[in-house]
Short mmCIF file of C-alpha atoms and ligand atoms in Angstrom, two decimals:
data_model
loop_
_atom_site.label_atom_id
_atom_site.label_comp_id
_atom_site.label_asym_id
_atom_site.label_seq_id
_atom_site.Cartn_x
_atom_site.Cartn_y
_atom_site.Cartn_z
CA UNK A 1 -0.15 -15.06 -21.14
CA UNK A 2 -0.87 -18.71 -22.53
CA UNK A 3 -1.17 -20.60 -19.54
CA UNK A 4 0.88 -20.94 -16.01
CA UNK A 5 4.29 -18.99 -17.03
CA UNK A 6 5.54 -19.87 -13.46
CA UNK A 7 7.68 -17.28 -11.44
CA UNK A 8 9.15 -14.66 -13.10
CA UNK A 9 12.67 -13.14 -12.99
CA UNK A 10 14.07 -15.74 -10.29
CA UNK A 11 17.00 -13.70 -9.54
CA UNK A 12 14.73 -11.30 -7.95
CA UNK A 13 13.64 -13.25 -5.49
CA UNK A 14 17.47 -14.90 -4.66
CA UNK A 15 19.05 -11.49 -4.32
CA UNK A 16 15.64 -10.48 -2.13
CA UNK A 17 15.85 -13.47 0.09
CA UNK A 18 19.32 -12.88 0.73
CA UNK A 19 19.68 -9.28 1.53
CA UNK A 20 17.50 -9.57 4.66
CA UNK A 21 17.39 -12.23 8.09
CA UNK A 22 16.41 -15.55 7.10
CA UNK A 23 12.45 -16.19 8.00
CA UNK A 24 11.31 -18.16 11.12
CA UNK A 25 8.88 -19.75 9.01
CA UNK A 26 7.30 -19.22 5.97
CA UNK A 27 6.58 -15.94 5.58
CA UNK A 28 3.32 -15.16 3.32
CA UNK A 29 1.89 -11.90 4.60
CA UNK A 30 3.14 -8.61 2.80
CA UNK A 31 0.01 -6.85 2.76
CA UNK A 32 0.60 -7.10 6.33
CA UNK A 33 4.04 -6.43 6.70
CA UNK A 34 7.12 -7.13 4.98
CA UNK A 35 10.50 -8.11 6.11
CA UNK A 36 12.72 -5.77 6.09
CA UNK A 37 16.45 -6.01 4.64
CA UNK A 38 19.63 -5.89 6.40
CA UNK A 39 20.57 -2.63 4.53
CA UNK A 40 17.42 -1.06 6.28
CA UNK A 41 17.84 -2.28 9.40
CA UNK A 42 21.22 -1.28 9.60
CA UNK A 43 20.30 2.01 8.51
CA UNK A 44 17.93 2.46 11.05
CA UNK A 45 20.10 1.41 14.04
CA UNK A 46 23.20 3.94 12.36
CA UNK A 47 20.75 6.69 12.98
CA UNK A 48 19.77 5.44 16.17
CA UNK A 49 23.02 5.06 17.00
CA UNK A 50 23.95 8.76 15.84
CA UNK A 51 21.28 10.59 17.98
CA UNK A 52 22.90 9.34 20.92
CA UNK A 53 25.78 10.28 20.05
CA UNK A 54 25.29 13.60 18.17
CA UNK A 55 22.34 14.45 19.65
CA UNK A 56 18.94 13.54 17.88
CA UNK A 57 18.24 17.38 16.49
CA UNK A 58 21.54 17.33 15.25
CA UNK A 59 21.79 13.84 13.49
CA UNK A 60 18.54 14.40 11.98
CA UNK A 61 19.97 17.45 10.28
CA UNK A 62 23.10 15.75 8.96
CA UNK A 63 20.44 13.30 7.51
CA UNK A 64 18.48 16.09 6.18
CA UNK A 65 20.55 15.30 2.54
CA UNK A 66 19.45 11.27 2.47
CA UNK A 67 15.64 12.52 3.67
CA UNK A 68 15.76 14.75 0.85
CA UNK A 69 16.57 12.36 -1.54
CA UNK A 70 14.11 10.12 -0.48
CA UNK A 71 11.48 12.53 -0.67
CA UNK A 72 12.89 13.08 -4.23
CA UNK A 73 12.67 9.61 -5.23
CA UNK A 74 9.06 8.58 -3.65
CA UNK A 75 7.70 11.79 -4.96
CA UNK A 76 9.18 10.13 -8.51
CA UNK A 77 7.30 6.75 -8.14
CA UNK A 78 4.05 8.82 -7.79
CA UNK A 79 5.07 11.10 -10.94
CA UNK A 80 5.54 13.92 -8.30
CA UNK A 81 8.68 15.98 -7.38
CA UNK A 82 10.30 16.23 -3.47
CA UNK A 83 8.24 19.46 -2.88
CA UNK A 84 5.27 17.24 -3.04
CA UNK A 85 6.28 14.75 -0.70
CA UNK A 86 5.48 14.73 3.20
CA UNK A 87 6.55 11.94 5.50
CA UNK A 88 4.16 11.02 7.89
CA UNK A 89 3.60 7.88 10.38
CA UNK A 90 1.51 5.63 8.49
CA UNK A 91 -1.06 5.66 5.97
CA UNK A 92 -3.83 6.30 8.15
CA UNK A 93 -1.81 9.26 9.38
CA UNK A 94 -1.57 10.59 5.34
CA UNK A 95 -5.45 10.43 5.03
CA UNK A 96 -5.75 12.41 8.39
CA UNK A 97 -3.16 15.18 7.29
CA UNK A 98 -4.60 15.74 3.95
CA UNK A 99 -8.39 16.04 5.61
CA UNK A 100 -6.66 18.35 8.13
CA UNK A 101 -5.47 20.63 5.70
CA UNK A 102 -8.29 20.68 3.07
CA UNK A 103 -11.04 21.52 5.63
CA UNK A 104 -13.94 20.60 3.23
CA UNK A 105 -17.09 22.03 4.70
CA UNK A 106 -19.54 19.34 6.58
CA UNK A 107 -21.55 17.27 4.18
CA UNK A 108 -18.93 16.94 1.60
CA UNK A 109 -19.43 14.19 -0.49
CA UNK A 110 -16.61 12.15 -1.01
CA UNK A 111 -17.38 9.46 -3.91
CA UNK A 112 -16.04 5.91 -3.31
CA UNK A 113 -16.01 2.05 -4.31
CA UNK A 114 -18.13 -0.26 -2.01
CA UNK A 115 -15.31 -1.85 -1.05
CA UNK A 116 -13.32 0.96 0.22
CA UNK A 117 -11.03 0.46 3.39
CA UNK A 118 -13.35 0.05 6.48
CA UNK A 119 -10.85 2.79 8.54
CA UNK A 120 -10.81 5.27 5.63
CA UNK A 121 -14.92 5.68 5.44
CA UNK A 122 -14.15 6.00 9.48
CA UNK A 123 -11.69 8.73 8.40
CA UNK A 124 -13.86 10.46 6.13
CA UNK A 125 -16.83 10.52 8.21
CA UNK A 126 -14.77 11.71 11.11
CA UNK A 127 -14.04 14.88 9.02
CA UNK A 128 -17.93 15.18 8.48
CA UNK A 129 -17.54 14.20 4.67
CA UNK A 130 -20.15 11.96 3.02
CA UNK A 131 -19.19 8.67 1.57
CA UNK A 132 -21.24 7.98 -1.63
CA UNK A 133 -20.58 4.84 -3.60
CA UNK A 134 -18.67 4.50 -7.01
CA UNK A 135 -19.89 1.92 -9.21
CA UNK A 136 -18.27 -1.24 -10.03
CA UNK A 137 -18.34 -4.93 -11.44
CA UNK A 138 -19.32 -8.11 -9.35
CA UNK A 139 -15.58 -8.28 -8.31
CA UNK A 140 -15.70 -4.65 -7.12
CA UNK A 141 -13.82 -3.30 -9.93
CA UNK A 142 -14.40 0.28 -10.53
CA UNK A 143 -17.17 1.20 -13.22
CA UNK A 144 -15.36 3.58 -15.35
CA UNK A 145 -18.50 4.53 -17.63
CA UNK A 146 -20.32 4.43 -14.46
CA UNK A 147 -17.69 6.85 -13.10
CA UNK A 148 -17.38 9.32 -15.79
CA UNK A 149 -21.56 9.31 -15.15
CA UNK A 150 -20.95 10.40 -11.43
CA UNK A 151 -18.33 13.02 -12.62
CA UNK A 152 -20.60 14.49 -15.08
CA UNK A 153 -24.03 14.34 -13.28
CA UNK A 154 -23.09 15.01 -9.97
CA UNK A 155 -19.63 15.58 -9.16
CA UNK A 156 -18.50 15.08 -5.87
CA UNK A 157 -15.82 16.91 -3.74
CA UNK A 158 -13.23 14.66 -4.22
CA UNK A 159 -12.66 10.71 -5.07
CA UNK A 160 -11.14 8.51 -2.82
CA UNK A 161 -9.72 5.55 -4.87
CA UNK A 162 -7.78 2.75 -2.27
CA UNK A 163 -5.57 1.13 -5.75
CA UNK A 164 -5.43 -2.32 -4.27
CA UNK A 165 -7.52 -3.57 -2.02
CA UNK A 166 -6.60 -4.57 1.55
CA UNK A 167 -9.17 -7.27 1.67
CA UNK A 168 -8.51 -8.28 -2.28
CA UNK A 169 -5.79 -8.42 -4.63
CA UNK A 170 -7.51 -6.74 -7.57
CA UNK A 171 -5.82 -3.71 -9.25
CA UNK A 172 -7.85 -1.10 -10.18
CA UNK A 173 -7.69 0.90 -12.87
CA UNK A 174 -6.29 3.87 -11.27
CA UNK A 175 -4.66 5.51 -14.42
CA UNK A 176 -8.10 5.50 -16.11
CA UNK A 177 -10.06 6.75 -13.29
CA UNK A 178 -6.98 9.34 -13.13
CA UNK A 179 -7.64 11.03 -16.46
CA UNK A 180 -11.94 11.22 -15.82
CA UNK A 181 -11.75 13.08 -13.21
CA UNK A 182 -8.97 15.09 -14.33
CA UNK A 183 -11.02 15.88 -17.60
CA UNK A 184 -14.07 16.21 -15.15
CA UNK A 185 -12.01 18.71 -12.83
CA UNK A 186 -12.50 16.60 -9.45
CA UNK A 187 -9.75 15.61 -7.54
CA UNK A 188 -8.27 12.15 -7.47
CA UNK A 189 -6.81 10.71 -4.12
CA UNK A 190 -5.20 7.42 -4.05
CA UNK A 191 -4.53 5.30 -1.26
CA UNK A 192 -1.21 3.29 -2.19
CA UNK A 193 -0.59 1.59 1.20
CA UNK A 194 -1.05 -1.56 -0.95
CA UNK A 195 0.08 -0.58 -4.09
CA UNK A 196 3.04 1.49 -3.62
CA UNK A 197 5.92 -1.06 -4.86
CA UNK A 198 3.47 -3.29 -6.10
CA UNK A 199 1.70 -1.60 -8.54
CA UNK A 200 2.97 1.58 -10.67
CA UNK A 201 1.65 4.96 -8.97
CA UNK A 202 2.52 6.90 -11.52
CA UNK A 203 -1.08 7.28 -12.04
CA UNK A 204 -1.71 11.01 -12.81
CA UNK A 205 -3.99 11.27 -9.64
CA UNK A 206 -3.73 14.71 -6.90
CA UNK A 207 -3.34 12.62 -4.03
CA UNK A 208 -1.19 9.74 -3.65
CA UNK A 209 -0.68 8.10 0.24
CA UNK A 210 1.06 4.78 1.34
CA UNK A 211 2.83 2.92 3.56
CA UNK A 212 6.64 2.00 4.34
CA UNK A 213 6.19 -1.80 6.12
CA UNK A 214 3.65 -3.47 3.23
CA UNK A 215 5.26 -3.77 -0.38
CA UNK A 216 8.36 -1.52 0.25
CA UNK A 217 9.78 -3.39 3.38
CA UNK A 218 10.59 -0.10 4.86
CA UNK A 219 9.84 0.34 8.61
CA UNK A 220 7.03 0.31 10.50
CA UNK A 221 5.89 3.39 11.84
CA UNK A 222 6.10 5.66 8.46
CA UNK A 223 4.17 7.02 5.74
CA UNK A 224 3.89 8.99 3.11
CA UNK A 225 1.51 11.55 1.79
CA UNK A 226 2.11 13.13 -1.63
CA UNK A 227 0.16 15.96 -2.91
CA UNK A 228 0.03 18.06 -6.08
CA UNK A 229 1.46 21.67 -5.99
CA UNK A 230 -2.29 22.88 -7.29
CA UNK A 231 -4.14 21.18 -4.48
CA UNK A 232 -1.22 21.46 -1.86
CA UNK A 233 -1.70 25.58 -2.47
CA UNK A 234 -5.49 24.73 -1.46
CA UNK A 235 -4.64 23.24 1.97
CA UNK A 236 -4.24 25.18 5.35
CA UNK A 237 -1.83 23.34 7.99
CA UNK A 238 -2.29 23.40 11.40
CA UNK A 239 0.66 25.61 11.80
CA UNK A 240 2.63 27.05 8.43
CA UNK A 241 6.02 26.47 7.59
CA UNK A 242 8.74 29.18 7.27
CA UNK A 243 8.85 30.76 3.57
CA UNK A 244 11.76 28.75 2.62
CA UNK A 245 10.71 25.27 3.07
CA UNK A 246 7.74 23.65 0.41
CA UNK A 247 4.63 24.03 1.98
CA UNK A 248 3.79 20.33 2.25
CA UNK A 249 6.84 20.06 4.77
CA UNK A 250 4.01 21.62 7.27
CA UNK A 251 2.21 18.41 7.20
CA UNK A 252 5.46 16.45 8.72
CA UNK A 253 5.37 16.08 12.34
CA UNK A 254 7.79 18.38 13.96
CA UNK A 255 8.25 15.20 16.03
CA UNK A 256 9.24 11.67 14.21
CA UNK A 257 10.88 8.48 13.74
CA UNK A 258 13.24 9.84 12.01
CA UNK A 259 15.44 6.63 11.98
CA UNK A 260 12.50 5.21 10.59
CA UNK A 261 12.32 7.47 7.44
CA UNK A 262 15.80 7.07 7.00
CA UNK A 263 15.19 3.65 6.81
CA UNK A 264 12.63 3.77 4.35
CA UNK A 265 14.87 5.81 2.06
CA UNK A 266 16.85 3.07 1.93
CA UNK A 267 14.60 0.71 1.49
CA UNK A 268 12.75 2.93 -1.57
CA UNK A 269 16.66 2.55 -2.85
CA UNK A 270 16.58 -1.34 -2.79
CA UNK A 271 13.10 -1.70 -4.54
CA UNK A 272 14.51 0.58 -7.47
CA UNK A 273 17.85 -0.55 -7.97
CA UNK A 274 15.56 -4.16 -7.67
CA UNK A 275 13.68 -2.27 -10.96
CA UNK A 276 10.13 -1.84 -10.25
CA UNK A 277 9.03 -3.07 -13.67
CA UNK A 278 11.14 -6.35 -12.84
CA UNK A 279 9.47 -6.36 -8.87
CA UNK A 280 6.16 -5.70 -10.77
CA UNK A 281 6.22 -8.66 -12.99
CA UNK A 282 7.63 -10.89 -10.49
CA UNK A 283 4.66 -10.09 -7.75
CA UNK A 284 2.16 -10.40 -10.35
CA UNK A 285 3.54 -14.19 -11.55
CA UNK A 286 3.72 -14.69 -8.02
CA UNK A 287 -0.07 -13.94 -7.48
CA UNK A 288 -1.28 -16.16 -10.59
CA UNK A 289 0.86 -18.94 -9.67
CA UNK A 290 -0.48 -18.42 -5.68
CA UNK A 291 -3.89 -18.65 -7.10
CA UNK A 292 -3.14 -21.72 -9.63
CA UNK A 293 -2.02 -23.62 -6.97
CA UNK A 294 -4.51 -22.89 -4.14
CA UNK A 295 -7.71 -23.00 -6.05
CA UNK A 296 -10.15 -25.34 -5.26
CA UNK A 297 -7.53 -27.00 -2.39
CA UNK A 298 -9.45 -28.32 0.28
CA UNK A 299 -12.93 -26.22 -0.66
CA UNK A 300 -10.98 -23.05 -0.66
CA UNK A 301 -11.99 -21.00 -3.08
CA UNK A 302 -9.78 -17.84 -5.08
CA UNK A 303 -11.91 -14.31 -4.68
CA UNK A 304 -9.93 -12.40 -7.39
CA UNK A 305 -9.57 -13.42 -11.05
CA UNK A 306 -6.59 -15.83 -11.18
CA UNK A 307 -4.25 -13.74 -13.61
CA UNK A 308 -5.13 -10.58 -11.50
CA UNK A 309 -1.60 -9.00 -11.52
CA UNK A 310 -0.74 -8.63 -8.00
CA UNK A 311 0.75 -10.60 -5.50
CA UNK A 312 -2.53 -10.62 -3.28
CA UNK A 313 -4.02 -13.95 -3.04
CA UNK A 314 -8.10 -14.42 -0.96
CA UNK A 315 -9.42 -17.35 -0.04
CA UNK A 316 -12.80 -18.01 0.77
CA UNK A 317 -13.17 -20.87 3.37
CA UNK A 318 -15.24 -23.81 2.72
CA UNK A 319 -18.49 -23.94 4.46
CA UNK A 320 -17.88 -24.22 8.46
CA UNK A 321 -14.42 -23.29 9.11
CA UNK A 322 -13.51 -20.68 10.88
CA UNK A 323 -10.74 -18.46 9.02
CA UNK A 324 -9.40 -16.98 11.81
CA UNK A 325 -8.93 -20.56 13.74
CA UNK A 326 -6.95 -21.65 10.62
CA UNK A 327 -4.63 -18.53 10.16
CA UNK A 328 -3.61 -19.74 14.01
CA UNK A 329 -3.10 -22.99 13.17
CA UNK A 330 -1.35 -22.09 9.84
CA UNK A 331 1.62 -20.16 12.16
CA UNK A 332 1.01 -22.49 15.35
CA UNK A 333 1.54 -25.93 13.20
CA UNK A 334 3.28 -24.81 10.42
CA UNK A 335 5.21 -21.68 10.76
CA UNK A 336 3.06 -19.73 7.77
CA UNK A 337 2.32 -16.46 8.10
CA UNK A 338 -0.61 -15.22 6.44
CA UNK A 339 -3.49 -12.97 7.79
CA UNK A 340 -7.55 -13.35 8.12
CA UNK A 341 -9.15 -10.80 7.64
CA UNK A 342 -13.24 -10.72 8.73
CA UNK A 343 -15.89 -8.38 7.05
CA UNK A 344 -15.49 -5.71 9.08
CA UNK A 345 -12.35 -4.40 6.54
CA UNK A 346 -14.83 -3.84 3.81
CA UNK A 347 -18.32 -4.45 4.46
CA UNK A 348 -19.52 -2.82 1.81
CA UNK A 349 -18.08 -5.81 -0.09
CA UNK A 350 -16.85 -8.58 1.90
CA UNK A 351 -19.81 -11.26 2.28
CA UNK A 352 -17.55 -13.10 4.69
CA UNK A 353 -13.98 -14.00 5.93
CA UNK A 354 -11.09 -14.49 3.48
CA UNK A 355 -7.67 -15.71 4.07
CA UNK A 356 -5.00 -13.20 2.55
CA UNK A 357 -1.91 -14.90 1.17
CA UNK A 358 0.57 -12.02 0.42
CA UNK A 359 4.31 -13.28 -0.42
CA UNK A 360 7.10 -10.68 -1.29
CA UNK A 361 9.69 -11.79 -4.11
CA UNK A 362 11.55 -14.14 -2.28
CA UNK A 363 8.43 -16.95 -1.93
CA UNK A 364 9.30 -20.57 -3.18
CA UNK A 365 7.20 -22.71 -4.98
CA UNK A 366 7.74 -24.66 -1.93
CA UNK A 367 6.38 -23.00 0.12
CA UNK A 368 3.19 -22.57 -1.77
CA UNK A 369 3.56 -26.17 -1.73
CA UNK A 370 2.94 -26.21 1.68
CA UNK A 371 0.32 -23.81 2.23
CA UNK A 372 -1.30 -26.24 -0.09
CA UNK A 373 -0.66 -29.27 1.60
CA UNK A 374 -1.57 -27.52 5.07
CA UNK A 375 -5.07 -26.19 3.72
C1 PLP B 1 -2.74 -1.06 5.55
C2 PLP B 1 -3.69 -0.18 4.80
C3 PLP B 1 -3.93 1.13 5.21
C4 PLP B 1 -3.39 1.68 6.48
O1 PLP B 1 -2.02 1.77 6.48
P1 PLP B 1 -1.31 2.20 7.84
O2 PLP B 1 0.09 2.48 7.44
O3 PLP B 1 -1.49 1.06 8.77
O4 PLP B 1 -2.04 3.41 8.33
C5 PLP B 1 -4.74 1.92 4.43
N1 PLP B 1 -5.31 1.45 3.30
C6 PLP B 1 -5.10 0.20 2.87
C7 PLP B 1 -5.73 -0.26 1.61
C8 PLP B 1 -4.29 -0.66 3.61
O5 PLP B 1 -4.10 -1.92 3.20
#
């Protein structure tokens, strides 16, 4: 790119904007969650609507069609067919199926970046598995000669690769770590709660997990776990399914939100009749420009490279102010939302607190503007 080529694909962000309720505020927090459109809301009160009158075991089998679908088409943005696909309640919830079902044996070792996700190294170690770290760059971007090292030398049970950062909008090279551990015969599991819709997940990885509410604008409350047949044949539900259902169905709970899930089948259906190459290019213009403009303003200071392409913006405070005081004042003063977010997420990484600026499509340059002007 030669310099600043602002925001990309405008129309994007018009047709975003208005297919959902119109903001309170200013609305800068994706990574958190996004908002969701009027399509998906709808859909989730229709089902609502239909347990009470149907009954709820009945309207969630006259769904059964649209869940399928959406199983079909998630499953496709991870390079994976429906079979593969399990909807769960969050991403947290993903993790905790898969670990359920694999029952690694105690002492495990489960190789990871230093930054990885404060509640997934919880997760891990909850199972008894061993977190050992990946290496990576001064920005905490994965090492891949250091990787294919690990693989070779002393390769773990599995690696646990979180694609973008919670705490960071830096895209690792999850394609590339992908094909050394396939060539090194370890298992790859991704954690896409920030990535899916964001970032392509067709990465060629075992495991790939996310999130409805972040990047997708589905509803809270869902997830989605999506495992390859091979390892999917190695893991042993709590309870098995019946014969004639895939066997990842087993890691569904037999009790859901199932308006939710309808929801986010809807919502998958917005982001790719939106085009995901299109959404792609127009989060990642919206992160440089983000970072262009915020730079430097008032002391702040941009943790990720500026053309990093994602829509994930950090800010590192200028000495003596407190990040979480400022994210108040931000939505108290100015109606932004954006997020804080303290050590704790990653502190095998995080040397402080950052303030995470995560617009969707629909951001303005104004209000950028005034994020700016309010820092
Ligand atoms: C938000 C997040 C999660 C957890 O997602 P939930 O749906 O809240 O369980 C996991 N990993 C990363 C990187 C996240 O940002």
């Amino acid at each position: 790119m030669n310099g600043d080529p602002g925001l990309r694909h405008e129309e994007l962000g018009a047709s975003w904007r208005k297919a959902r309720p119109r903001p309170a505020g200013r609305h800068l927090d994706s990574a958190s969650c996004s908002r969701q459109s009027h399509r998906t809301l709808e859909a989730v009160a229709h089902h609502a609507r239909h347990e009470a009158e149907l009954g709820g075991y009945v309207a969630e089998v006259a769904a059964d069609d649209l869940l399928q679908q959406g199983r079909s088409v998630i499953g496709g943005l991870a390079g994976m067919a429906a079979a593969d696909v399990a909807f769960v309640e969050s991403a947290q919830a993903a993790l905790v199926a898969l670990l359920t079902g694999w029952r690694l044996p105690a002492g495990a070792r489960v190789a990871c970046l230093p930054g990885e996700y404060a509640p997934n190294i919880a997760q891990l170690r909850a199972y008894g598995l061993r977190p050992e770290p990946l290496p990576a760059d001064g920005v905490g971007r994965v090492d891949l000669e250091g990787v294919e090292r690990v693989l070779a030398s002393d390769p773990p049970s599995f690696v646990h690769l979180t694609q973008i950062p919670s705490h960071r909008g830096l895209l690792q090279p999850a394609a590339e770590v992908a094909a050394l551990c396939r060539a090194a015969g370890v298992p790859l599991v991704v954690d896409a709660a920030q990535s899916l819709a964001h970032a392509d997940v067709d990465l060629g990885a075992d495991v790939v997990y996310g999130t409805s509410r972040k990047w997708l604008a589905g509803p809270r409350g869902v997830g989605v776990l999506c495992v390859r047949p091979a390892l999917a044949a190695q893991l042993t539900p709590v309870l098995p399914e019946r014969d004639d259902v895939p066997p990842m169905r087993a890691f569904e709970s037999g009790e859901a939100h199932v308006a939710g899930r309808v929801g986010l089948v809807v919502a998958v259906g917005e982001h790719l009749a939106a085009g995901p190459d299109r959404v792609r290019e127009r989060l990642a213009s919206i992160g440089r420009t983000t970072r262009a403009l915020l730079d430097g303003v008032g002391g702040w200071r941009v943790v990720e490279p500026l053309d990093e392409p994602t829509a994930t913006t950090t800010l590192r405070p200028p000495d003596g102010v407190d990040v979480v005081g400022v994210r108040g004042r931000l939505l108290a003063e100015h109606g932004i939302v954006v997020s804080a977010i303290g050590p704790e997420r990653a502190p095998g990484e995080m040397t402080g607190p950052v303030l995470r600026v995560s617009p969707h499509l629909d951001v303005a340059l104004d209000d950028l503007e005034a994020l700016a002007a309010a820092l």
